[in-house]
Tab-separated table of C-alpha atoms in Angstrom:
chain	number	residue	atom	x	y	z
A	29	MET	CA	-10.488	-28.987	23.427
A	30	LEU	CA	-10.341	-26.375	20.624
A	31	LYS	CA	-13.093	-23.818	20.988
A	32	ARG	CA	-15.452	-23.883	18.027
A	33	LEU	CA	-15.512	-20.514	16.263
A	34	PRO	CA	-17.401	-19.283	13.198
A	35	ARG	CA	-15.511	-20.042	10.004
A	36	VAL	CA	-14.968	-16.370	9.139
A	37	VAL	CA	-13.417	-15.710	12.558
A	38	ARG	CA	-11.164	-18.752	12.315
A	39	GLU	CA	-10.025	-17.708	8.821
A	40	GLN	CA	-9.102	-14.240	10.053
A	41	GLN	CA	-7.056	-15.795	12.857
A	42	MET	CA	-5.211	-17.909	10.308
A	43	LEU	CA	-4.595	-14.907	8.049
A	44	ASP	CA	-3.333	-12.847	10.995
A	45	ALA	CA	-0.882	-15.607	11.864
A	46	ALA	CA	0.178	-16.092	8.252
A	47	VAL	CA	0.841	-12.374	7.710
A	48	LYS	CA	3.003	-12.307	10.831
A	49	VAL	CA	5.017	-15.362	9.792
A	50	PHE	CA	5.380	-14.353	6.124
A	51	ALA	CA	6.547	-10.876	7.174
A	52	ARG	CA	9.095	-12.341	9.587
A	53	ARG	CA	10.366	-15.305	7.554
A	54	GLY	CA	9.644	-14.504	3.924
A	55	PHE	CA	7.510	-16.634	1.633
A	56	HIS	CA	9.990	-19.458	1.004
A	57	THR	CA	11.217	-19.839	4.583
A	58	ALA	CA	7.790	-19.590	6.206
A	59	SER	CA	6.304	-22.954	7.041
A	60	MET	CA	2.714	-24.069	7.381
A	61	ASP	CA	3.707	-25.698	10.682
A	62	GLU	CA	4.743	-22.360	12.170
A	63	ILE	CA	1.661	-20.598	10.788
A	64	ALA	CA	-0.563	-23.230	12.373
A	65	GLU	CA	1.330	-22.946	15.659
A	66	VAL	CA	1.014	-19.136	15.750
A	67	ALA	CA	-2.698	-19.432	14.893
A	68	GLY	CA	-3.169	-22.019	17.637
A	69	ILE	CA	-4.694	-24.622	15.332
A	70	SER	CA	-3.642	-27.795	13.509
A	71	LYS	CA	-1.852	-27.702	10.157
A	72	PRO	CA	-4.557	-29.806	8.442
A	73	MET	CA	-7.104	-27.153	9.456
A	74	VAL	CA	-5.046	-24.441	7.719
A	75	TYR	CA	-5.035	-26.512	4.529
A	76	ALA	CA	-8.744	-27.254	4.859
A	77	TYR	CA	-9.689	-23.597	5.272
A	78	LEU	CA	-7.235	-21.741	3.029
A	79	GLY	CA	-5.473	-24.287	0.842
A	80	THR	CA	-1.787	-24.542	-0.038
A	81	LYS	CA	0.921	-22.116	1.044
A	82	ASP	CA	0.650	-20.316	-2.302
A	83	GLU	CA	-3.115	-19.974	-1.903
A	84	LEU	CA	-2.695	-18.816	1.684
A	85	PHE	CA	-0.195	-16.164	0.621
A	86	VAL	CA	-2.560	-14.887	-2.078
A	87	ALA	CA	-5.348	-14.710	0.501
A	88	CYS	CA	-3.067	-12.623	2.729
A	89	LEU	CA	-2.213	-10.281	-0.155
A	90	ARG	CA	-5.844	-9.790	-1.093
A	91	ARG	CA	-6.940	-9.129	2.464
A	92	GLU	CA	-4.196	-6.598	3.148
A	93	ALA	CA	-4.704	-4.906	-0.236
A	94	THR	CA	-8.446	-4.652	0.385
A	95	ARG	CA	-7.886	-3.193	3.846
A	96	LEU	CA	-5.443	-0.656	2.442
A	97	MET	CA	-7.760	0.425	-0.372
A	98	GLU	CA	-10.718	0.689	1.995
A	99	ALA	CA	-8.676	2.825	4.405
A	100	VAL	CA	-7.586	5.197	1.634
A	101	ALA	CA	-11.095	5.397	0.147
A	102	ALA	CA	-12.552	6.186	3.560
A	103	GLY	CA	-10.002	8.955	4.062
A	104	VAL	CA	-10.644	10.743	0.760
A	105	ARG	CA	-13.676	13.046	0.912
A	106	PRO	CA	-14.985	13.599	-2.645
A	107	THR	CA	-16.357	17.045	-1.807
A	108	ALA	CA	-13.019	18.390	-0.527
A	109	ARG	CA	-10.547	20.405	-2.577
A	110	PRO	CA	-8.063	18.302	-4.616
A	111	ASP	CA	-5.178	19.107	-2.258
A	112	GLU	CA	-7.303	18.125	0.766
A	113	GLN	CA	-8.351	14.903	-0.918
A	114	LEU	CA	-4.732	14.031	-1.611
A	115	TRP	CA	-3.698	14.956	1.938
A	116	ASN	CA	-6.492	12.893	3.486
A	117	GLY	CA	-5.599	9.962	1.239
A	118	LEU	CA	-1.924	10.164	2.193
A	119	ARG	CA	-2.783	10.353	5.888
A	120	ALA	CA	-4.982	7.277	5.589
A	121	PHE	CA	-2.324	5.433	3.575
A	122	PHE	CA	0.525	6.052	5.998
A	123	ALA	CA	-1.730	5.485	9.021
A	124	PHE	CA	-2.556	2.048	7.612
A	125	VAL	CA	1.114	1.216	7.083
A	126	GLY	CA	1.959	2.418	10.597
A	127	ALA	CA	-0.775	0.245	12.098
A	128	HIS	CA	-0.173	-2.810	9.863
A	129	ARG	CA	3.584	-2.967	9.344
A	130	ASP	CA	3.628	-6.729	8.851
A	131	GLY	CA	0.828	-6.445	6.310
A	132	TRP	CA	2.795	-3.828	4.383
A	133	ARG	CA	5.943	-5.953	4.417
A	134	VAL	CA	3.999	-8.839	2.913
A	135	LEU	CA	2.325	-6.603	0.333
A	136	TYR	CA	5.338	-4.599	-0.746
A	137	ARG	CA	8.410	-6.719	-0.068
A	138	GLN	CA	7.344	-10.344	-0.230
A	139	ALA	CA	4.931	-9.994	-3.155
A	140	ARG	CA	7.445	-8.024	-5.232
A	141	SER	CA	10.142	-10.651	-4.781
A	142	GLU	CA	7.974	-13.573	-5.924
A	143	PRO	CA	7.107	-13.582	-9.661
A	144	GLN	CA	3.955	-15.642	-9.189
A	145	PHE	CA	2.458	-12.941	-6.963
A	146	THR	CA	3.462	-9.745	-8.761
A	147	GLY	CA	0.118	-9.629	-10.574
A	148	GLU	CA	-1.701	-9.170	-7.272
A	149	LEU	CA	0.565	-6.261	-6.339
A	150	ALA	CA	0.253	-4.715	-9.805
A	151	GLY	CA	-3.525	-4.775	-9.519
A	152	MET	CA	-3.443	-2.942	-6.198
A	153	ARG	CA	-1.008	-0.340	-7.522
A	154	ALA	CA	-3.112	0.208	-10.646
A	155	ARG	CA	-6.182	0.989	-8.527
A	156	ILE	CA	-4.264	3.495	-6.401
A	157	VAL	CA	-2.707	5.092	-9.490
A	158	GLU	CA	-6.175	5.485	-10.996
A	159	VAL	CA	-7.379	7.345	-7.893
A	160	VAL	CA	-4.350	9.673	-7.805
A	161	ALA	CA	-4.525	10.343	-11.553
A	162	GLY	CA	-8.184	11.267	-11.145
A	163	LEU	CA	-7.337	13.748	-8.397
A	164	LEU	CA	-4.643	15.365	-10.542
A	165	GLU	CA	-6.940	15.571	-13.554
A	166	SER	CA	-9.704	17.164	-11.460
A	167	ALA	CA	-7.254	19.687	-10.035
A	168	CYS	CA	-5.961	20.646	-13.484
A	169	ALA	CA	-9.464	20.930	-14.889
A	170	ALA	CA	-10.554	23.172	-12.014
A	171	ALA	CA	-7.530	25.421	-12.571
A	172	ALA	CA	-7.950	25.381	-16.386
A	173	VAL	CA	-4.396	24.069	-16.804
A	174	PRO	CA	-3.837	22.286	-20.143
A	175	ALA	CA	-2.348	18.803	-19.951
A	176	ARG	CA	-2.009	15.774	-22.169
A	177	PRO	CA	-4.130	12.749	-21.132
A	178	GLY	CA	-1.082	10.606	-20.420
A	179	ASP	CA	0.460	13.191	-18.090
A	180	PHE	CA	-1.883	12.377	-15.206
A	181	THR	CA	-1.184	8.653	-15.217
A	182	ALA	CA	2.583	9.151	-15.562
A	183	MET	CA	2.643	11.641	-12.668
A	184	ALA	CA	0.440	9.362	-10.591
A	185	TYR	CA	2.847	6.441	-11.064
A	186	ALA	CA	5.723	8.672	-9.952
A	187	TYR	CA	3.858	9.840	-6.849
A	188	VAL	CA	2.642	6.350	-5.921
A	189	GLY	CA	6.153	4.944	-6.327
A	190	ALA	CA	7.549	7.620	-4.030
A	191	ALA	CA	4.794	6.991	-1.473
A	192	GLU	CA	5.464	3.237	-1.536
A	193	SER	CA	9.177	3.766	-0.927
A	194	LEU	CA	8.490	6.130	1.958
A	195	ALA	CA	5.935	3.697	3.388
A	196	ASP	CA	8.535	0.929	3.260
A	197	TRP	CA	10.880	3.173	5.238
A	198	LEU	CA	8.085	3.892	7.728
A	199	ALA	CA	7.497	0.172	8.231
A	200	ASP	CA	11.054	-0.164	9.594
A	201	HIS	CA	10.937	2.942	11.798
A	202	GLU	CA	8.356	2.337	14.492
A	203	GLU	CA	9.291	5.592	16.229
A	204	GLU	CA	8.175	7.593	13.176
A	205	ASP	CA	4.758	9.281	13.293
A	206	PRO	CA	2.660	8.308	10.223
A	207	ASP	CA	1.162	11.823	10.101
A	208	HIS	CA	4.654	13.321	9.960
A	209	THR	CA	5.524	10.950	7.133
A	210	ALA	CA	2.338	11.946	5.301
A	211	THR	CA	3.324	15.619	5.688
A	212	ARG	CA	6.728	14.935	4.142
A	213	MET	CA	5.101	13.214	1.202
A	214	MET	CA	2.485	15.944	0.788
A	215	ASN	CA	5.151	18.638	0.659
A	216	PHE	CA	7.078	16.651	-1.927
A	217	VAL	CA	4.009	16.035	-4.091
A	218	TRP	CA	1.875	19.127	-3.758
A	219	VAL	CA	4.530	21.828	-4.007
A	220	GLY	CA	5.346	20.525	-7.476
A	221	ALA	CA	1.725	19.927	-8.405
A	222	GLU	CA	0.725	23.397	-7.268
A	223	SER	CA	3.388	24.928	-9.533
A	224	LEU	CA	1.949	22.989	-12.452
A	225	LEU	CA	-1.534	24.225	-11.616
A	226	ARG	CA	-0.217	27.770	-11.790
A	227	GLY	CA	1.267	27.107	-15.210
A	228	ARG	CA	4.907	26.943	-14.114
A	229	ILE	CA	6.754	24.123	-15.820
A	230	TRP	CA	10.418	23.306	-16.334
A	231	ARG	CA	11.738	23.243	-19.891
A	232	ALA	CA	15.169	22.128	-21.073
A	233	GLN	CA	17.211	24.899	-22.639
A	234	GLU	CA	17.906	24.453	-26.312
A	235	GLY	CA	21.434	23.944	-27.520
A	236	PRO	CA	24.289	21.685	-26.376
A	237	SER	CA	24.757	21.270	-22.660
A	238	ARG	CA	28.052	22.225	-21.062
């Protein structure tokens, strides 16, 4: 006889199973039968609790995105220096990916490949970009470095895109230390950002190129 569990616990079990199956099979190949089997429940119960496969996938995306954002927010200390805030955020980000590789695969790979789910991924990315842009703006303001308003958002998109690509690589390399990966990303990001804060920028030379 199936042990009766609180609804919230049962839903988390179903989401855990669904994330595992979606990460392994992909959205189209994954079946509700396999998800139910991995969760140890009946298929009708999955439908009753979380709806269709599309609705279940969205629930997985939202849970993993919320967990990721909460992990990053918890890692960033508002009272720290901008570089420390960025470092702590990167550590939390890559630590999450290292601990939830299936969740990242669903978030980054599966959601991007399915047009009906790209809005969920775009919303998550926009929130992260907003945080990074805020850190860059605070750092520039503290250093009295002039910048156009759009510069912070553009740079943030570039940094977030690089971090996502590196996180996707981390997801496939279980031997890699998330802290080491965060250090690589920090060196890539902050060395350039620090130069900007000191007023050093690259300019194209005038005249025809050779």
